mmCIF file of C-alpha atoms in Angstrom:
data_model
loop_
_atom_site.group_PDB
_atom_site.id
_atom_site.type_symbol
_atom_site.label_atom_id
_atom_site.label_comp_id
_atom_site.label_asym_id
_atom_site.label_seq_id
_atom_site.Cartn_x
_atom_site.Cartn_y
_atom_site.Cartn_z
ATOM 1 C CA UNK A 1073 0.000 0.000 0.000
ATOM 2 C CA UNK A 1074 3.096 2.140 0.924
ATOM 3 C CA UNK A 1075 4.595 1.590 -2.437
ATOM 4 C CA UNK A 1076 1.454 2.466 -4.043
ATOM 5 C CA UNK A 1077 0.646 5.654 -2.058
ATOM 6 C CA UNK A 1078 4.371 6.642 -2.949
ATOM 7 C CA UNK A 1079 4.029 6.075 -6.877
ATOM 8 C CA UNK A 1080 0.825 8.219 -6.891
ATOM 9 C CA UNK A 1081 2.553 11.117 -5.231
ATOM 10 C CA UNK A 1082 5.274 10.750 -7.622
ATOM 11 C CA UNK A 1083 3.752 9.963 -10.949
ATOM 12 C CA UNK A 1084 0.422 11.774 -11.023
ATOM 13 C CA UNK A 1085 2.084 14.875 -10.261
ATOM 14 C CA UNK A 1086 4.751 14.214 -13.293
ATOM 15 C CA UNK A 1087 1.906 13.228 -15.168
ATOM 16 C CA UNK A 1088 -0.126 16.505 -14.423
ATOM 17 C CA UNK A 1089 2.625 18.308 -15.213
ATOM 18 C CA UNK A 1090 3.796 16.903 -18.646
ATOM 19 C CA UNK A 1091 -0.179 17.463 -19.668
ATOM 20 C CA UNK A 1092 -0.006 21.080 -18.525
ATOM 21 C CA UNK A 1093 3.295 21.835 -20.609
ATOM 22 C CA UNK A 1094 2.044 20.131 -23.897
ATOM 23 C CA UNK A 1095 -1.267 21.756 -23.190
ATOM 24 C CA UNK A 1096 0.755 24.850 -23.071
ATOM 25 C CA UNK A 1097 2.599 24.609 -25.774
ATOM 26 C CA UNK A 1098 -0.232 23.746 -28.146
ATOM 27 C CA UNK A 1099 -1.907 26.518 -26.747
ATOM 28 C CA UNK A 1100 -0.057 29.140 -24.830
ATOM 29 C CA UNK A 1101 0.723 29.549 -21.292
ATOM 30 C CA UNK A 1102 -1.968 31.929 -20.638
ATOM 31 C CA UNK A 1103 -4.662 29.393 -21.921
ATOM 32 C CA UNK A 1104 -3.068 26.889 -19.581
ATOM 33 C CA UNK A 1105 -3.132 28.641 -16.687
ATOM 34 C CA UNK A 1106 -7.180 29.928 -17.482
ATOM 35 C CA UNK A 1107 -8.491 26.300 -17.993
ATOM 36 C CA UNK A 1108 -6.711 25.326 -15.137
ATOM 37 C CA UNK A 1109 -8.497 28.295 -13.052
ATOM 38 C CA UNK A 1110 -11.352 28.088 -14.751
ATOM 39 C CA UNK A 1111 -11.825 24.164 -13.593
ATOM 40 C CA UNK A 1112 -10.992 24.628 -9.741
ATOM 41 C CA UNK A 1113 -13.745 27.640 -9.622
ATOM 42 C CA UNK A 1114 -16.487 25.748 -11.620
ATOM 43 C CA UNK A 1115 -15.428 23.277 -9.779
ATOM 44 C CA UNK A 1116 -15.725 24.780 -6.442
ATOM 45 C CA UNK A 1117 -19.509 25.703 -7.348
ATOM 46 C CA UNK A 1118 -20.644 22.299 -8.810
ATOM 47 C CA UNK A 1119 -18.873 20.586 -5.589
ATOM 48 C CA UNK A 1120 -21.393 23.378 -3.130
ATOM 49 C CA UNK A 1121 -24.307 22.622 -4.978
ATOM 50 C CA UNK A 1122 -23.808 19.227 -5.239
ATOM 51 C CA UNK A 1123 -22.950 18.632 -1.718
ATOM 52 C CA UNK A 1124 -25.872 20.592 -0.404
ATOM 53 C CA UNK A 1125 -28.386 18.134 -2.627
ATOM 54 C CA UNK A 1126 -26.036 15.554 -1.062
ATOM 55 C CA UNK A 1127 -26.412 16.709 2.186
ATOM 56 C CA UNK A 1128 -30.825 16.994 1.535
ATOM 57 C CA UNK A 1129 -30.869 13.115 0.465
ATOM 58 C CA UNK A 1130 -28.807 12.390 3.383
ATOM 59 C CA UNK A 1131 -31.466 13.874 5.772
ATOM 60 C CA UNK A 1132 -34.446 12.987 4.466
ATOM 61 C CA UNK A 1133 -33.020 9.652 4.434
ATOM 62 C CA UNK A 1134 -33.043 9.939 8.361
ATOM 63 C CA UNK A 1135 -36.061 11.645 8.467
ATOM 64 C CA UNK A 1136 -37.580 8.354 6.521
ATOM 65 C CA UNK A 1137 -35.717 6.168 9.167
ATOM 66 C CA UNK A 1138 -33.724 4.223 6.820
ATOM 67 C CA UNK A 1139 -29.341 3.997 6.538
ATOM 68 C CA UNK A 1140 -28.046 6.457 4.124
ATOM 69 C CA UNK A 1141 -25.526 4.385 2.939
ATOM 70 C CA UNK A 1142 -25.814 5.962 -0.687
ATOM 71 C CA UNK A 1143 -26.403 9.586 0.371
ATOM 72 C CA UNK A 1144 -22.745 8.887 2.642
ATOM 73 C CA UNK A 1145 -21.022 7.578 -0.111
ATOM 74 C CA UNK A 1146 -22.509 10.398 -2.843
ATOM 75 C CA UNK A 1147 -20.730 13.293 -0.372
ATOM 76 C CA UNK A 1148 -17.471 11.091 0.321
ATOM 77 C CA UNK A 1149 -16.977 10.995 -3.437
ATOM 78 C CA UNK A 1150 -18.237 15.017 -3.478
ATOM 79 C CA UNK A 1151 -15.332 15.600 -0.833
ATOM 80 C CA UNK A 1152 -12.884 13.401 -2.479
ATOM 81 C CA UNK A 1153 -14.111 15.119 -6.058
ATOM 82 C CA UNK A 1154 -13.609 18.849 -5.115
ATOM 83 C CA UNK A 1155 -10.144 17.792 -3.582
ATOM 84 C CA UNK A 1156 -9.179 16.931 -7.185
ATOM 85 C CA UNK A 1157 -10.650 19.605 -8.742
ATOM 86 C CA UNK A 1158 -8.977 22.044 -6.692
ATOM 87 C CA UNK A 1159 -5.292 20.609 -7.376
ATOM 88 C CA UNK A 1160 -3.867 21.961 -10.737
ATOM 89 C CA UNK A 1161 -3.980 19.445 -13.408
ATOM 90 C CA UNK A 1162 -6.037 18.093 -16.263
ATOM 91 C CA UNK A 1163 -6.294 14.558 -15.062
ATOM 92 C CA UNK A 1164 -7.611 15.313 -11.617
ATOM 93 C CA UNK A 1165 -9.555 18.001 -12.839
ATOM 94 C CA UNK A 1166 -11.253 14.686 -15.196
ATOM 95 C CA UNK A 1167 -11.715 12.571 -12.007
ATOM 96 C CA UNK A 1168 -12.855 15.311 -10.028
ATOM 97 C CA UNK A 1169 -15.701 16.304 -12.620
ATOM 98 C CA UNK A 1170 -16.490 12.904 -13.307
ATOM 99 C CA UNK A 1171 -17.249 12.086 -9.328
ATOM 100 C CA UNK A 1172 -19.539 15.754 -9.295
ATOM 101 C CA UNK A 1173 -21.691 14.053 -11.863
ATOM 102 C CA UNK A 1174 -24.436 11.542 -10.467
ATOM 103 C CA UNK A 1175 -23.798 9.236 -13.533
ATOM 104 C CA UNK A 1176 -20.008 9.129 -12.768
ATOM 105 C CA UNK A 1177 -20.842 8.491 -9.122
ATOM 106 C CA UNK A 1178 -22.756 5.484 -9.998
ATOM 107 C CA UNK A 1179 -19.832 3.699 -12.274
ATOM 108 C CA UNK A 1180 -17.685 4.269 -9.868
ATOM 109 C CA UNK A 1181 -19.539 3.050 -7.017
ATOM 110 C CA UNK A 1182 -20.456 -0.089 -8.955
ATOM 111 C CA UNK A 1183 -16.194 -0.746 -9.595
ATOM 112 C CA UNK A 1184 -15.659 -0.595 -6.062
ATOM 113 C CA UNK A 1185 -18.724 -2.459 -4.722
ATOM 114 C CA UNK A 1186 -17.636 -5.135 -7.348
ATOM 115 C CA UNK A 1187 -13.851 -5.125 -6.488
ATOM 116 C CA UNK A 1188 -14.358 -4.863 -2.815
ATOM 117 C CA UNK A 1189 -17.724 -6.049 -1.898
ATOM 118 C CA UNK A 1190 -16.212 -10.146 -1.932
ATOM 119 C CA UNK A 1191 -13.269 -9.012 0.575
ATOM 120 C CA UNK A 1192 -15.525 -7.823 3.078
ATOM 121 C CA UNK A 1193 -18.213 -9.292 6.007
ATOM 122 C CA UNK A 1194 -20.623 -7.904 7.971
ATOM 123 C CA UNK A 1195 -22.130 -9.382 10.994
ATOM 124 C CA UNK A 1196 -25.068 -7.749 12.729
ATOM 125 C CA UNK A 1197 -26.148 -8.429 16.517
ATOM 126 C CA UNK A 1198 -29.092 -6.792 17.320
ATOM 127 C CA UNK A 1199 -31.895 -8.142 19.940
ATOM 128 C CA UNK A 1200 -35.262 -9.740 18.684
ATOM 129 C CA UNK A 1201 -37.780 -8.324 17.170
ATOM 130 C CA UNK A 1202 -39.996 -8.507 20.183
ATOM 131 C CA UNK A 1203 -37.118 -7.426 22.479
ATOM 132 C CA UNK A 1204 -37.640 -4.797 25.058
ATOM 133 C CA UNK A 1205 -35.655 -1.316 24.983
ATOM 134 C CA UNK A 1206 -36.365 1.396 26.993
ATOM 135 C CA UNK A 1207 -34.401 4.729 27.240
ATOM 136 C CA UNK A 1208 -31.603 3.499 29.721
ATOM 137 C CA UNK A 1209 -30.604 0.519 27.161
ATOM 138 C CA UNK A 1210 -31.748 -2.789 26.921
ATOM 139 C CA UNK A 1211 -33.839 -3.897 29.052
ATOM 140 C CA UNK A 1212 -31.931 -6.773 31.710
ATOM 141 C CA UNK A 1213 -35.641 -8.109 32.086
ATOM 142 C CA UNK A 1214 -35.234 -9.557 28.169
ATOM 143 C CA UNK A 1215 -32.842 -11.501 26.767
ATOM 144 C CA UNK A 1216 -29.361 -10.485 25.826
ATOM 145 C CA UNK A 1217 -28.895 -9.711 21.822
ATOM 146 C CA UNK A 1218 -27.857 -12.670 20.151
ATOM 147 C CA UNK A 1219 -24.614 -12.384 18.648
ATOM 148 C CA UNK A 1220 -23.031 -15.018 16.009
ATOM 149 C CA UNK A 1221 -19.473 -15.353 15.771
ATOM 150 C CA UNK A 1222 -17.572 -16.829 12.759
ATOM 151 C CA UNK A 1223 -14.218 -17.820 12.645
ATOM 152 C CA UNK A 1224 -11.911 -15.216 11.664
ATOM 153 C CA UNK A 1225 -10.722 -14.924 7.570
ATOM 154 C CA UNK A 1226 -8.476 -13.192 6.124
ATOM 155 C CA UNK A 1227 -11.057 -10.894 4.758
ATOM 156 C CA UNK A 1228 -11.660 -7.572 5.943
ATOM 157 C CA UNK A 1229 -14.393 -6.951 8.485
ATOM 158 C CA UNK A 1230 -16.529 -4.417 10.155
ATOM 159 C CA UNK A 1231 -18.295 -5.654 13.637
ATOM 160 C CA UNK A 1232 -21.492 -3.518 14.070
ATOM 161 C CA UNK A 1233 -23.996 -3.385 17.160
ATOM 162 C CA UNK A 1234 -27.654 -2.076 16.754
ATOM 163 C CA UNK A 1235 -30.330 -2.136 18.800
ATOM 164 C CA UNK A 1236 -33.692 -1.390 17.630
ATOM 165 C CA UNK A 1237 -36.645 0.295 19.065
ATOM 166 C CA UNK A 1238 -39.523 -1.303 19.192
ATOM 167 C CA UNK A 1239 -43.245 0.359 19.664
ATOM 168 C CA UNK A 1240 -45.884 -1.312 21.995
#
């Protein structure tokens, strides 16, 4: 991962910067230098306005009671897309525009759900349905939440607890 990390700070920059100069010189330095400040402030308003709508879907997603999984990925990929739109460079300026744009968000969701989504488990303890909760935690009265244990794999895993309220 180290390795990795290292050749993107290395060769992306390099990269960026051999665009930049033959964008230059097929153009001129002054053209350069606009398109390059013309992408970070378009940019920088497509990124507001589409982390505000991000930021409506993720709360009427709570107000609906349901986990905005989607609405928290949308504004991760908003954050991580107005990072790359505000660094100088035509490739990151191509990432970042393509993670603004709801359609790009979707492709690239669906290549990291598919590459990741088979490395990963979830487990889930949470009481019964007809499990008692009152406002001090479970209730001691009702049985404990049932937890299931696996053995451990070399995949990656998130442990999660959730206890649900139920209405009488």
């Amino acid at each position: 991962m180290f390795v990795r990390l290292l050749a993107a700070f290395i060769i992306v920059p390099l990269v960026e910067l051999y665009l930049l100069l033959q964008l230059a010189d097929a153009t001129s330095g002054l053209t350069a230098f606009a398109i390059v400040i013309g992408t970070g402030v378009l940019g920088s308003f497509l990124a507001r306005r589409e982390g505000a709508n991000a930021w409506f879907r993720f709360q009427k997603a709570l107000a609906e009671g349901r986990m905005p999984s989607r609405e928290i990925q949308d504004g991760l990929m908003i954050v991580f897309a107005a990072a790359m739109l505000l660094t100088p460079g035509l490739l990151t300026d191509a990432l970042g525009f393509t993670l603004l744009v709801p359609a790009g968000r979707a492709l690239v969701r669906r290549f990291v759900l598919s590459r990741y989504i088979g490395s990963m488990q979830v487990h889930v303890a949470g009481q019964r349905a007809a499990g008692g909760f009152s406002p001090d935690g479970p209730d001691p009265e009702i049985e404990s939440p049932v937890y299931t244990t696996r053995k451990p794999s070399s995949a990656k895993t998130i442990d999660a607890t959730s206890y649900h309220k139920t209405h009488e």
